[in-house]
Short mmCIF file of C-alpha atoms in Angstrom, two decimals:
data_model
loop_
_atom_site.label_atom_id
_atom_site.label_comp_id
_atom_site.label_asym_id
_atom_site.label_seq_id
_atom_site.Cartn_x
_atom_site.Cartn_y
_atom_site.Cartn_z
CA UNK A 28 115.90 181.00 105.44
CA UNK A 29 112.07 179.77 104.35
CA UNK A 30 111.01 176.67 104.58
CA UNK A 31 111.31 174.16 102.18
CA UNK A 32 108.23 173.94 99.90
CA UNK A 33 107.35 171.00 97.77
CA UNK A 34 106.43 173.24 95.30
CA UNK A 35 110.21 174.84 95.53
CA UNK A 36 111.30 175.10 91.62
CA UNK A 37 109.65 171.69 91.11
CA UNK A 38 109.08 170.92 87.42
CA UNK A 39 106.16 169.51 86.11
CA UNK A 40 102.49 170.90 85.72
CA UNK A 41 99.67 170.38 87.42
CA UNK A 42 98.53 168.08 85.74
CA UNK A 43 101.60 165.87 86.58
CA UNK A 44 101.36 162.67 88.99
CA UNK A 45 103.92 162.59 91.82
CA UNK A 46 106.02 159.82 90.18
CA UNK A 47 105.62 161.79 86.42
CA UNK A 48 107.38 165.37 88.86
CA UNK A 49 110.00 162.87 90.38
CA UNK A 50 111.43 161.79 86.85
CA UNK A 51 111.47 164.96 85.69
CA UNK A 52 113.70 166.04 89.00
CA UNK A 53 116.78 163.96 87.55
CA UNK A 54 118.31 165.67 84.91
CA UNK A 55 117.94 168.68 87.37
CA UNK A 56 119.98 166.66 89.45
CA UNK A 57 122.60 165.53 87.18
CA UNK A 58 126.48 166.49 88.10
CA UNK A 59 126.08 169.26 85.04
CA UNK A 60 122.65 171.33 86.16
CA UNK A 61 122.58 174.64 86.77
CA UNK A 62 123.69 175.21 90.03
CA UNK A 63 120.47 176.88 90.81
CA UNK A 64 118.12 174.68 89.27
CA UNK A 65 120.03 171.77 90.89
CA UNK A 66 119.86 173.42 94.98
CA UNK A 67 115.73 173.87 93.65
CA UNK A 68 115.52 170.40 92.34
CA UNK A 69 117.03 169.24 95.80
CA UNK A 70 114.92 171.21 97.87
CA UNK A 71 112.07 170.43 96.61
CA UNK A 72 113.02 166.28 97.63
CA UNK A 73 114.44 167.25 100.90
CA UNK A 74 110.48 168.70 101.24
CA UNK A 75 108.97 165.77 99.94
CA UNK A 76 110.83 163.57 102.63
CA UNK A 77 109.37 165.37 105.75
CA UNK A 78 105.86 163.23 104.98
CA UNK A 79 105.62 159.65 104.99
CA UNK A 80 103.72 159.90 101.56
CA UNK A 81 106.41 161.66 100.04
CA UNK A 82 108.94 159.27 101.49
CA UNK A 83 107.27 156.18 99.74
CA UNK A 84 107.43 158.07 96.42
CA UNK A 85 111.33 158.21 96.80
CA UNK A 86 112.07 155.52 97.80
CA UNK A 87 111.78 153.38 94.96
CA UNK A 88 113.25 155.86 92.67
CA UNK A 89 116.59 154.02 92.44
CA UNK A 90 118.45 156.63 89.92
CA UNK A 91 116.81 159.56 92.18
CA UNK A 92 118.27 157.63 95.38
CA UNK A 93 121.97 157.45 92.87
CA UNK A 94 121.72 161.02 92.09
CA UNK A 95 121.05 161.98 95.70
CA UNK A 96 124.40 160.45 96.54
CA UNK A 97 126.76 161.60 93.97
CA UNK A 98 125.80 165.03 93.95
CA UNK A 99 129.38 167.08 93.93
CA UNK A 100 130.41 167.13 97.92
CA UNK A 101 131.09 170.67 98.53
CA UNK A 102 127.59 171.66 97.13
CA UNK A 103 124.88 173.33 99.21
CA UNK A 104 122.56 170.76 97.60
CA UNK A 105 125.17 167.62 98.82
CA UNK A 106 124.14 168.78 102.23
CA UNK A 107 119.97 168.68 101.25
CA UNK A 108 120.29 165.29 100.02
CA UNK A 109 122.35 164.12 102.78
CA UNK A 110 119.79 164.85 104.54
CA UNK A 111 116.89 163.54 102.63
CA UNK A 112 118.48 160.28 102.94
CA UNK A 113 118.65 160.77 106.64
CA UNK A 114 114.54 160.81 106.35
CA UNK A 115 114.27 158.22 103.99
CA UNK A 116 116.29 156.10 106.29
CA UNK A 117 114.22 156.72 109.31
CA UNK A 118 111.32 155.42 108.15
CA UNK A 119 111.76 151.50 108.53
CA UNK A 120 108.63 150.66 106.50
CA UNK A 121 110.49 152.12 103.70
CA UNK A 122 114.20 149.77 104.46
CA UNK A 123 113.17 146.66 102.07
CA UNK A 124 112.24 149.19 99.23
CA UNK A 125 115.11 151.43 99.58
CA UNK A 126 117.78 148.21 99.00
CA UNK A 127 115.74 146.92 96.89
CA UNK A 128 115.82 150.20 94.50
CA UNK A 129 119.51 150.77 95.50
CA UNK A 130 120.92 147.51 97.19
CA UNK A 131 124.53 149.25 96.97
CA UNK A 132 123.34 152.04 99.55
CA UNK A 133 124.74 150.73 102.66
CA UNK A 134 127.72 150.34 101.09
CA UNK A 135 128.29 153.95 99.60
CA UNK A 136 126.90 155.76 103.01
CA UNK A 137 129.57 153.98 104.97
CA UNK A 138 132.44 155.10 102.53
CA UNK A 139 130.82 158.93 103.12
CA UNK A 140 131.26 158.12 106.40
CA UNK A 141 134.26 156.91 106.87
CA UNK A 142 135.78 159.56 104.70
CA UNK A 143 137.56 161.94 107.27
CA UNK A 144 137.19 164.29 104.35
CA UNK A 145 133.98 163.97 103.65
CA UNK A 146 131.52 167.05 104.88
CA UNK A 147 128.58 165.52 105.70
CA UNK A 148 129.91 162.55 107.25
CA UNK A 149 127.32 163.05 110.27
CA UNK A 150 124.30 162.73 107.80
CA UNK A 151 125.38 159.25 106.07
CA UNK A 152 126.54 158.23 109.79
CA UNK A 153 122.31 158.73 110.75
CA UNK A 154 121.09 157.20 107.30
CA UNK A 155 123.45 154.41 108.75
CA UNK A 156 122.09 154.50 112.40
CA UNK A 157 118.50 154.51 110.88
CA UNK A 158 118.88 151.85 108.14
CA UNK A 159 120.64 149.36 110.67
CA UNK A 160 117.85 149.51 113.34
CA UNK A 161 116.48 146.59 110.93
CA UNK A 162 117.86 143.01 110.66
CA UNK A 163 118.06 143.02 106.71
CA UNK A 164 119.82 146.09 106.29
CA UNK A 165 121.94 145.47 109.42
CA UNK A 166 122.93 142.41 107.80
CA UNK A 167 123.51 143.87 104.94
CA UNK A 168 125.81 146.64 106.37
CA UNK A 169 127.62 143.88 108.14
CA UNK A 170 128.62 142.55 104.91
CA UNK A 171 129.36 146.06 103.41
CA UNK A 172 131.94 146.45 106.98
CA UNK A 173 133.39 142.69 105.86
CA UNK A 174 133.96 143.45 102.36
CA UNK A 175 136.90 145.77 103.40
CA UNK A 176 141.01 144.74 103.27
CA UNK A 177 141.42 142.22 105.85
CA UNK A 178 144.22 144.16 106.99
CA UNK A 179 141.89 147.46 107.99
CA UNK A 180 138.23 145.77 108.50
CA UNK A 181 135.70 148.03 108.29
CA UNK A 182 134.86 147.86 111.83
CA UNK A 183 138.29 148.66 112.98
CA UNK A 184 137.74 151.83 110.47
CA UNK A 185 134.71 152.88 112.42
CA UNK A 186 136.04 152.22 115.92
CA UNK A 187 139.03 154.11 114.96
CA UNK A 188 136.91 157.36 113.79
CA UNK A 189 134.30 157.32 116.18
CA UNK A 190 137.24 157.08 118.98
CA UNK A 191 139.52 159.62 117.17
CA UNK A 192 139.05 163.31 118.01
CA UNK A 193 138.76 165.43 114.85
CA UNK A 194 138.66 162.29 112.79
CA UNK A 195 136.61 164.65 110.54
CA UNK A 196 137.45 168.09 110.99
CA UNK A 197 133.72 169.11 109.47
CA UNK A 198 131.61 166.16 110.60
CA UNK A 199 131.95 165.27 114.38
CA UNK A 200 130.30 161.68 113.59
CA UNK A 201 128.63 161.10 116.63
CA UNK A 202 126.06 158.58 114.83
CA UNK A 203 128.79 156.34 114.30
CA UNK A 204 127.97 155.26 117.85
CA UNK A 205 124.70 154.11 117.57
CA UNK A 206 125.52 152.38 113.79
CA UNK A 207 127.60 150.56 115.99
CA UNK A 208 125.05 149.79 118.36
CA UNK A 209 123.08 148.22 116.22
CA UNK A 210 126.17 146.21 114.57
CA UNK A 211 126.78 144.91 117.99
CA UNK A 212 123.88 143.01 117.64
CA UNK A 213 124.86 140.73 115.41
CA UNK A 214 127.63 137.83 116.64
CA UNK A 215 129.91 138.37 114.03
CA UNK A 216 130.22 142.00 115.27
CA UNK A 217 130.54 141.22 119.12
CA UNK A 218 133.20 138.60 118.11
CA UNK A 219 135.20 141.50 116.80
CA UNK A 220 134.62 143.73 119.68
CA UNK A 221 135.51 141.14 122.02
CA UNK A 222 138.58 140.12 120.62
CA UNK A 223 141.22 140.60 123.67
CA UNK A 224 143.84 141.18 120.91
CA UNK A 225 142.34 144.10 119.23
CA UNK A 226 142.06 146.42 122.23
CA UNK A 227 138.22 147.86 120.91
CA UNK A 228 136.43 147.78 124.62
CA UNK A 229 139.29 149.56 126.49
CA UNK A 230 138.50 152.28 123.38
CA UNK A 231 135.26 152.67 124.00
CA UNK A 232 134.76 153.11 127.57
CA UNK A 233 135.96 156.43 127.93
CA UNK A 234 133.62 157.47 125.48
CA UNK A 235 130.36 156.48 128.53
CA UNK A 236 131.33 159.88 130.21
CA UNK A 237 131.30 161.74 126.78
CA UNK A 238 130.29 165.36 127.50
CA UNK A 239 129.08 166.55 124.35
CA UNK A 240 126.60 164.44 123.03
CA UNK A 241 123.87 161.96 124.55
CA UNK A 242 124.03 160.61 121.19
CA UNK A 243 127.88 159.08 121.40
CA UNK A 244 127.10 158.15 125.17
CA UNK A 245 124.16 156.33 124.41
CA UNK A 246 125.26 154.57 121.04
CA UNK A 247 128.47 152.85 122.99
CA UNK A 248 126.48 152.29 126.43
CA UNK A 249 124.44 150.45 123.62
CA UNK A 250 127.54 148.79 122.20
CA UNK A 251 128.58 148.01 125.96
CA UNK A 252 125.66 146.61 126.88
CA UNK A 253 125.14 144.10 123.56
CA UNK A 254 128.49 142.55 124.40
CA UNK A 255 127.75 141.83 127.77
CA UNK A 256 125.15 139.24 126.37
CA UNK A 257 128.77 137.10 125.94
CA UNK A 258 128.82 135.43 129.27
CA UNK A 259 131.84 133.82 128.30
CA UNK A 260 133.58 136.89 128.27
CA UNK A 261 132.73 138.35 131.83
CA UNK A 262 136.00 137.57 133.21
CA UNK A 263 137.87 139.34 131.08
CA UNK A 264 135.48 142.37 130.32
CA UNK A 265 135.16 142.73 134.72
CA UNK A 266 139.21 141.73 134.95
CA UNK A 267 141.79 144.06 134.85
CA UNK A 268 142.76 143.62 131.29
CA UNK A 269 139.57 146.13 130.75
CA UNK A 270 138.05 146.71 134.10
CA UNK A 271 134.36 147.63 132.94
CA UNK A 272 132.38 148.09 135.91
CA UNK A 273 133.80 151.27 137.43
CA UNK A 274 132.81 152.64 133.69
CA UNK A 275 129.30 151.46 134.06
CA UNK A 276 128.85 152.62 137.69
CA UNK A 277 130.51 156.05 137.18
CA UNK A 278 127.53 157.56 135.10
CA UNK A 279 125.24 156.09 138.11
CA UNK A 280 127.09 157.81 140.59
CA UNK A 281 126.24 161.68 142.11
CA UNK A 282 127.79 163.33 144.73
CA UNK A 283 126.48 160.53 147.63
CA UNK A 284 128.95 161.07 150.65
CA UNK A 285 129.81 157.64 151.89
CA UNK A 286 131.36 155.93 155.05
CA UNK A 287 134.92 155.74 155.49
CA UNK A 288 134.30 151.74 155.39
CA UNK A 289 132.11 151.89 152.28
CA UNK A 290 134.08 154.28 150.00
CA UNK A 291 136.76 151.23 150.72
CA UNK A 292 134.86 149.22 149.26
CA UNK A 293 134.46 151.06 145.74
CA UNK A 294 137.12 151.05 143.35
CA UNK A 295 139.56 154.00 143.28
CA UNK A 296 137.72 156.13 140.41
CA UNK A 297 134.45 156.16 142.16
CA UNK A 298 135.94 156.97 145.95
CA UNK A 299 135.34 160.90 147.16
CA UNK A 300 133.57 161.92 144.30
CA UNK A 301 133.27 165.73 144.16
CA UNK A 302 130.23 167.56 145.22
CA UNK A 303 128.66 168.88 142.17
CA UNK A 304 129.04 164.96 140.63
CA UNK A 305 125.73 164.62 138.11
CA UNK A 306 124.62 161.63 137.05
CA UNK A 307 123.83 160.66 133.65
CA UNK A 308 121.08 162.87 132.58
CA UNK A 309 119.31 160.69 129.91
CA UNK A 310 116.94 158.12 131.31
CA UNK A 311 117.46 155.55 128.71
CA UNK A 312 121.29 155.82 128.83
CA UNK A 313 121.40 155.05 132.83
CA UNK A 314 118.91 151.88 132.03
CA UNK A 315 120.88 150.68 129.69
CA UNK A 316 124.08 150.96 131.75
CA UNK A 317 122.30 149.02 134.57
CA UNK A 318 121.14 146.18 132.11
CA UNK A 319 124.36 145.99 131.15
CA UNK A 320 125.51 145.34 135.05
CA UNK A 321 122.88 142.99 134.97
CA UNK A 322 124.41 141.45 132.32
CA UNK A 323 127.53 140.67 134.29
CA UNK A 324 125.74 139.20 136.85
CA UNK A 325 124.84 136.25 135.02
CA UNK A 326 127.52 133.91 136.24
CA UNK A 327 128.04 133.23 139.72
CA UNK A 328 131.88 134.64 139.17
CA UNK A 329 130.13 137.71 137.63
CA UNK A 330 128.11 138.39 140.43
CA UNK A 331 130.69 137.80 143.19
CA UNK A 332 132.99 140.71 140.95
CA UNK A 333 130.49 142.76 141.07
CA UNK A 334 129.63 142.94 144.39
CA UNK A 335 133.49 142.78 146.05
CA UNK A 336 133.80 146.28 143.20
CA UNK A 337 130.81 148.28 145.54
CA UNK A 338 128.19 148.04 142.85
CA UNK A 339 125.55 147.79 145.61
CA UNK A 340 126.59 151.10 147.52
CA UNK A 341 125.77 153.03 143.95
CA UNK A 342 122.78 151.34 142.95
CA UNK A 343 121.41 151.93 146.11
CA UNK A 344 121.64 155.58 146.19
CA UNK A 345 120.97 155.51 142.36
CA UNK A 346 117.79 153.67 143.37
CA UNK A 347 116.70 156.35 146.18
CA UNK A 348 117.26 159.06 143.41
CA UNK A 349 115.99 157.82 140.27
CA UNK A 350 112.83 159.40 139.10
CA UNK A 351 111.71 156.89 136.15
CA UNK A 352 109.81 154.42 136.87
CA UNK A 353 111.39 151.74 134.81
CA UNK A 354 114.68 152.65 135.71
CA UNK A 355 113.64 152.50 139.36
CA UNK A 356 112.56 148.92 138.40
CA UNK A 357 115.40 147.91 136.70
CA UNK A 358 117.76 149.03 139.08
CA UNK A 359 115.92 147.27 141.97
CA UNK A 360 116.39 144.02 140.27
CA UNK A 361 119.53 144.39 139.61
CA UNK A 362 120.16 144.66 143.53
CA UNK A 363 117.65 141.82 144.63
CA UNK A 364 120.57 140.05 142.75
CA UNK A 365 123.50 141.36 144.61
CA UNK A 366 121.63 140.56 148.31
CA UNK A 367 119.83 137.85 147.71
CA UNK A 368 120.83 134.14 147.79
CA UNK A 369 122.99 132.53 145.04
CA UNK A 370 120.00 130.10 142.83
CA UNK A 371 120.50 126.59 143.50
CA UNK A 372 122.85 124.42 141.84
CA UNK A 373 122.04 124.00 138.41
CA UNK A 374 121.01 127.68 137.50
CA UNK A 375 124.26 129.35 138.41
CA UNK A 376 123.93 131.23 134.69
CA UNK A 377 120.84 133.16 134.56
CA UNK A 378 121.52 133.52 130.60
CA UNK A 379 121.14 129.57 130.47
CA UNK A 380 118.27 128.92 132.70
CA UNK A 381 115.31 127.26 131.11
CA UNK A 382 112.19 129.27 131.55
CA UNK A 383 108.72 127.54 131.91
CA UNK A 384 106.72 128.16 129.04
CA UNK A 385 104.06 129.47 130.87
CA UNK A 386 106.46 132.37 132.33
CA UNK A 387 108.01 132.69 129.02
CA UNK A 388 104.69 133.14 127.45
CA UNK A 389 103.82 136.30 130.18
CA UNK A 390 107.41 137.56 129.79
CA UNK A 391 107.11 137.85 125.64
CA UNK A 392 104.14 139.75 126.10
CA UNK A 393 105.92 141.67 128.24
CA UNK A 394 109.10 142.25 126.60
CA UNK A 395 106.79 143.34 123.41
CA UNK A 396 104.89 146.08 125.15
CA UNK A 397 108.02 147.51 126.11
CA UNK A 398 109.56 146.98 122.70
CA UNK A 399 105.82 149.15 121.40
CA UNK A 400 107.03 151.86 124.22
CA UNK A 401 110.13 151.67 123.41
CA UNK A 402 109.49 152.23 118.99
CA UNK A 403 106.89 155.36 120.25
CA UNK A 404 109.70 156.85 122.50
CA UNK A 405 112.32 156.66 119.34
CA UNK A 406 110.09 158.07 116.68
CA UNK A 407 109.98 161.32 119.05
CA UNK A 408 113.37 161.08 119.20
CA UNK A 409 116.43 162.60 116.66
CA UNK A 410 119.51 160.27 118.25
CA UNK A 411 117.66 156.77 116.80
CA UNK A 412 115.14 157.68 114.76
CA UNK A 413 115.17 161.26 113.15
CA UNK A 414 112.14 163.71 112.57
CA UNK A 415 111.88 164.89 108.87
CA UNK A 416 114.46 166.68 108.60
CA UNK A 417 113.24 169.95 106.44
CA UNK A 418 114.58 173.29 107.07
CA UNK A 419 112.48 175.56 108.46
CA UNK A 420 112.13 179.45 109.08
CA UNK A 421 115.16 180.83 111.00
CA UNK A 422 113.69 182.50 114.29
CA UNK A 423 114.92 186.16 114.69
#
């Protein structure tokens, strides 16, 4: 299989300007085009999307972005501009112009992926993952999740496919997790997760020891972590209702061969671990699952679960074995909380203390270089922020 050329079957002369070749893709594109001249047509966009000029030009085209979408499902080309929009999405420069070309996107990528028969599920569940990164269109899918029957929210809907093996028998829909991720962030969303009636938690934690993909794992760590920012719901999430932390510390653990009086101490999932236990191999998955831990330890009742459930004895060893730097650092904050001395009365919550604005001032600064690092790390990486997405030459 070549790669995809932008001068693949593309009409138009030479003569033509980029937006003059674009019109003249769509009736190649239209439900009742030649089936060759239609795969062309969609190559050649599926080409144009893998360079950031290219992705500009499309996304303003709002009857290209239509077309793209409601090309026939089981088509070869369905799968090209599935994917296209996967690029398009990635590129959050290009959000506020794709909604504003197409404002009913958000809406039509989560019906494709929510559709357990829907073949490329996966590729609107990473348009999704990309296009909610932002606030606007996170906002904007929020609304799109709202909009559904009262009786089967759309949230519930994506809970119950990204927790539901084989929910898609073609599409295993492991960017549902990060969509959700990002969903989390908003209040509305974490009020829904939280809910102690609707069970969602207790469905997503055994999806933190996930085998199969880093993508899953990381996407509901993600989730995890984003509703531990609801200090009013530590004693329940650390309770035995849903019993988070052994979920949190399991990923942390390896095969460490503690004291009969410290594996006492842990609870009963995390005692006489076997020998060949690995941790969890991504570096930004095990941060986030010790933020999240952090998280808990907000409260004074937080911290005091915490420590009586062994966190200590994990994060210690984690912290002897850790090889990233910021992890390291993380993790060694988290247990200058567990020993040291409760803060003085007043500024029990750490959520709630009141930061001189001085320190706040050094700690924004902070938080934004890590936010640049953090934006460089994702555009190098397919789980939050996908490469142009173009075939290329199949190696032999």
């Amino acid at each position: 299989m070549g790669e995809a050329g932008a001068g693949t079957g593309a009409p138009g002369g030479p003569e033509a300007s980029p937006e003059a070749e674009v019109v003249k893709l769509l009736p190649f594109l239209a439900p009742g085009a030649r089936a060759d001249l239609q795969a062309a047509a969609v190559r050649h966009v599926l080409a144009l999307t893998g360079s950031g000029p290219g992705r500009a030009l499309l996304a303003g085209q709002e009857a290209l972005l239509q077309a793209l979408v409601e090309l026939a499902p089981a088509s070869a080309p369905a799968r090209h501009a599935a994917r296209a929009l996967v690029n398009l999405a990635a590129d959050p420069g290009l959000h506020e112009t794709l909604l504003a070309a197409d404002p009913g996107l958000p809406a039509r990528l989560l019906g494709r992926a929510l559709d357990p028969q829907w073949p490329w599920a996966e590729e609107a569940a990473a348009a999704l993952a990309n296009l909610s990164r932002e606030p606007g269109p996170c906002a904007e899918l929020m609304a799109a999740l709202a909009a559904a029957e009262p009786a089967d929210s759309g949230l519930e809907r994506l809970v119950r496919a990204l927790c539901t093996p084989g929910y898609n028998a073609r599409a295993p829909l492991h960017y549902l997790a990060p969509l959700l991720s990002n969903v989390s962030q908003l209040p509305a969303a974490r009020a829904f997760l939280l809910d102690p009636d609707r069970c969602v938690v207790q469905r997503l934690l055994p999806l933190t020891q996930y085998p199969d993909s880093s993508v899953r794992r990381g996407g509901v760590v993600g989730t995890l972590r984003n509703c531990c920012f609801e200090h009013r719901h530590h004693e329940w999430l650390l309770g035995p209702e849903v019993d988070i932390l052994p979920f949190l510390l399991l990923p942390l653990a390896g095969p460490e061969d503690f004291s009969e009086e410290e594996m006492e101490r842990l609870p009963v999932d995390l005692q006489y671990l076997p020998p060949d236990k690995q941790r969890e191999p991504d570096a930004d998955i095990r941060k986030m699952l010790v933020e999240a831990i952090m998280l808990l330890t907000a409260t004074a009742p937080g911290r005091q679960q915490v420590r009586d459930q062994g966190a200590y004895l994990i994060l210690r060893e984690l912290h002897s074995w850790e090889p990233e730097p910021d992890v390291r650092a993380a993790c060694e904050k988290l247990i200058q909380v567990l020993i040291g001395d409760e803060p003085e009365r007043g500024m029990e919550n750490l959520l709630e203390v009141q930061v001189p604005e001085d320190v706040e001032q050094q700690l924004q600064q902070l938080d934004c270089q890590e936010q640049e690092q953090l934006e460089r790390e994702q555009e190098r990486e397919l789980e939050l922020a996908p490469e142009p997405w173009v075939e290329r030459a199949t190696p032999t």
